Tab-separated table of C-alpha atoms in Angstrom:
chain	number	residue	atom	x	y	z
A	26	MET	CA	-20.337	-4.232	9.473
A	27	PRO	CA	-17.991	-4.829	6.495
A	28	GLY	CA	-15.071	-2.465	6.279
A	29	ASN	CA	-14.697	-1.637	9.979
A	30	GLU	CA	-11.225	-1.861	11.457
A	31	SER	CA	-12.593	-4.339	14.009
A	32	ASP	CA	-13.532	-6.771	11.227
A	33	GLN	CA	-9.897	-7.738	10.799
A	34	ARG	CA	-9.591	-10.320	8.048
A	35	SER	CA	-13.022	-11.890	8.403
A	36	GLY	CA	-14.916	-8.986	6.813
A	37	PHE	CA	-14.664	-8.356	3.095
A	38	PRO	CA	-12.822	-5.041	2.501
A	39	TRP	CA	-15.769	-3.378	0.710
A	40	ALA	CA	-14.631	0.077	1.809
A	41	ILE	CA	-11.576	-0.214	-0.430
A	42	VAL	CA	-12.626	-2.621	-3.177
A	43	LEU	CA	-15.761	-0.721	-4.275
A	44	PRO	CA	-14.078	2.704	-4.648
A	45	CYS	CA	-11.195	0.964	-6.466
A	46	ALA	CA	-13.595	-0.701	-8.893
A	47	LEU	CA	-15.529	2.519	-9.533
A	48	SER	CA	-12.365	4.560	-10.080
A	49	ALA	CA	-10.827	1.950	-12.379
A	50	ALA	CA	-14.004	1.805	-14.475
A	51	LEU	CA	-14.106	5.592	-14.803
A	52	CYS	CA	-10.415	5.752	-15.726
A	53	PHE	CA	-10.914	3.251	-18.532
A	54	LEU	CA	-14.076	5.042	-19.718
A	55	ALA	CA	-12.009	8.241	-19.919
A	56	LEU	CA	-10.008	6.711	-22.772
A	57	GLY	CA	-12.906	7.297	-25.131
A	58	PRO	CA	-14.395	10.627	-26.147
A	59	GLN	CA	-16.373	12.052	-23.225
A	60	PRO	CA	-17.920	15.446	-22.462
A	61	TYR	CA	-15.745	17.857	-20.491
A	62	ASN	CA	-17.865	17.499	-17.342
A	63	PHE	CA	-17.105	13.756	-17.291
A	64	TYR	CA	-13.430	14.548	-16.778
A	65	ARG	CA	-14.254	16.984	-13.970
A	66	VAL	CA	-16.288	14.274	-12.233
A	67	LEU	CA	-13.480	11.773	-12.938
A	68	ARG	CA	-10.973	14.022	-11.151
A	69	LEU	CA	-13.228	14.367	-8.131
A	70	VAL	CA	-14.150	10.679	-7.866
A	71	VAL	CA	-10.598	9.397	-8.385
A	72	CYS	CA	-9.076	11.921	-5.968
A	73	VAL	CA	-11.648	11.222	-3.236
A	74	SER	CA	-11.350	7.449	-3.806
A	75	ALA	CA	-7.557	7.628	-3.562
A	76	LEU	CA	-7.725	9.622	-0.323
A	77	TRP	CA	-10.371	7.283	1.127
A	78	CYS	CA	-8.554	4.095	0.109
A	79	GLY	CA	-5.299	5.476	1.472
A	80	TYR	CA	-6.983	6.214	4.784
A	81	ARG	CA	-8.549	2.742	4.929
A	82	LEU	CA	-5.205	1.085	4.125
A	83	TRP	CA	-3.553	3.137	6.852
A	84	ALA	CA	-6.299	2.094	9.309
A	85	MET	CA	-5.863	-1.574	8.352
A	86	GLY	CA	-2.119	-1.193	8.831
A	87	GLU	CA	-2.627	0.393	12.254
A	88	ALA	CA	-4.854	-2.527	13.223
A	89	ARG	CA	-2.046	-4.847	12.071
A	90	THR	CA	-4.429	-6.422	9.577
A	91	LEU	CA	-2.192	-5.858	6.548
A	92	HIS	CA	1.564	-6.149	6.052
A	93	SER	CA	3.302	-2.807	6.540
A	94	ALA	CA	5.090	-2.976	3.163
A	95	PHE	CA	1.743	-3.311	1.341
A	96	VAL	CA	0.348	-0.412	3.356
A	97	GLY	CA	3.408	1.749	2.646
A	98	VAL	CA	3.347	1.136	-1.108
A	99	GLY	CA	-0.414	1.641	-1.130
A	100	LEU	CA	-0.195	4.954	0.704
A	101	VAL	CA	2.460	6.298	-1.659
A	102	GLY	CA	0.494	5.144	-4.706
A	103	PHE	CA	-2.757	6.661	-3.484
A	104	ALA	CA	-1.019	9.933	-2.532
A	105	ILE	CA	0.429	10.253	-6.047
A	106	THR	CA	-2.967	9.413	-7.547
A	107	ALA	CA	-4.727	12.017	-5.387
A	108	LEU	CA	-2.191	14.667	-6.426
A	109	LEU	CA	-2.495	13.858	-10.140
A	110	PHE	CA	-6.301	13.916	-10.108
A	111	ASN	CA	-6.635	16.796	-7.633
A	112	PRO	CA	-9.704	18.839	-8.695
A	113	LEU	CA	-8.764	21.934	-6.661
A	114	LEU	CA	-5.355	22.602	-8.239
A	115	PRO	CA	-5.645	20.601	-11.449
A	116	LEU	CA	-2.624	19.543	-13.445
A	117	HIS	CA	-2.993	20.040	-17.178
A	118	PHE	CA	-1.518	17.515	-19.605
A	119	VAL	CA	-2.117	16.771	-23.266
A	120	ARG	CA	-4.721	14.112	-24.055
A	121	SER	CA	-2.132	11.440	-24.888
A	122	THR	CA	-0.479	11.913	-21.484
A	123	TRP	CA	-3.840	11.662	-19.742
A	124	ALA	CA	-4.548	8.447	-21.643
A	125	VAL	CA	-1.383	6.890	-20.234
A	126	LEU	CA	-2.154	8.199	-16.734
A	127	ASP	CA	-5.731	6.889	-16.951
A	128	VAL	CA	-4.535	3.397	-17.899
A	129	MET	CA	-1.885	3.389	-15.166
A	130	THR	CA	-4.365	4.673	-12.572
A	131	GLY	CA	-7.031	2.166	-13.592
A	132	ALA	CA	-4.466	-0.623	-13.399
A	133	TRP	CA	-3.336	0.634	-9.971
A	134	PHE	CA	-6.883	0.571	-8.595
A	135	ILE	CA	-7.445	-2.923	-10.034
A	136	ALA	CA	-4.146	-4.142	-8.562
A	137	VAL	CA	-4.949	-2.878	-5.067
A	138	GLY	CA	-8.539	-4.131	-5.149
A	139	GLY	CA	-7.392	-7.486	-6.553
A	140	ALA	CA	-4.633	-7.825	-3.965
A	141	LEU	CA	-7.130	-7.227	-1.176
A	142	LEU	CA	-9.510	-9.746	-2.715
A	143	LEU	CA	-6.728	-12.365	-2.951
A	144	TRP	CA	-5.720	-11.550	0.625
A	145	TRP	CA	-9.301	-12.012	1.842
A	146	LEU	CA	-10.216	-15.209	-0.111
A	147	PRO	CA	-8.060	-17.710	1.830
A	148	THR	CA	-10.147	-17.013	4.939
A	149	LYS	CA	-13.284	-18.244	3.148
A	150	LYS	CA	-13.312	-21.998	2.767
A	151	GLY	CA	-15.077	-23.253	-0.351
A	152	VAL	CA	-15.303	-19.857	-2.048
A	153	LEU	CA	-13.278	-20.938	-5.087
């Protein structure tokens, strides 16, 4: 099953790439005018995705699937993201600050998902 720790490098890391893609898309959609409830859902989805992706990175690091430096940077990045988008104790910033945070967060999710994709591709001969 894709995403299990036992998959090692042979299984595509769906459990991280899909939440990263969803969160990045929502962060970039947040740059436009949206109803207030969209931003509440954004906080929840991004926070849960960051916690989940952090856990999955940690599990892949424990299984010695990923380099420890990548796991360490990923965990710190996802912890900061989860704190910023925490729906239980929300931080309040002006719209222009949120725009910058949304772009940075979307870029972060794309970078992690892209890095995992580039890490996985060399194991698949003839994919590119």
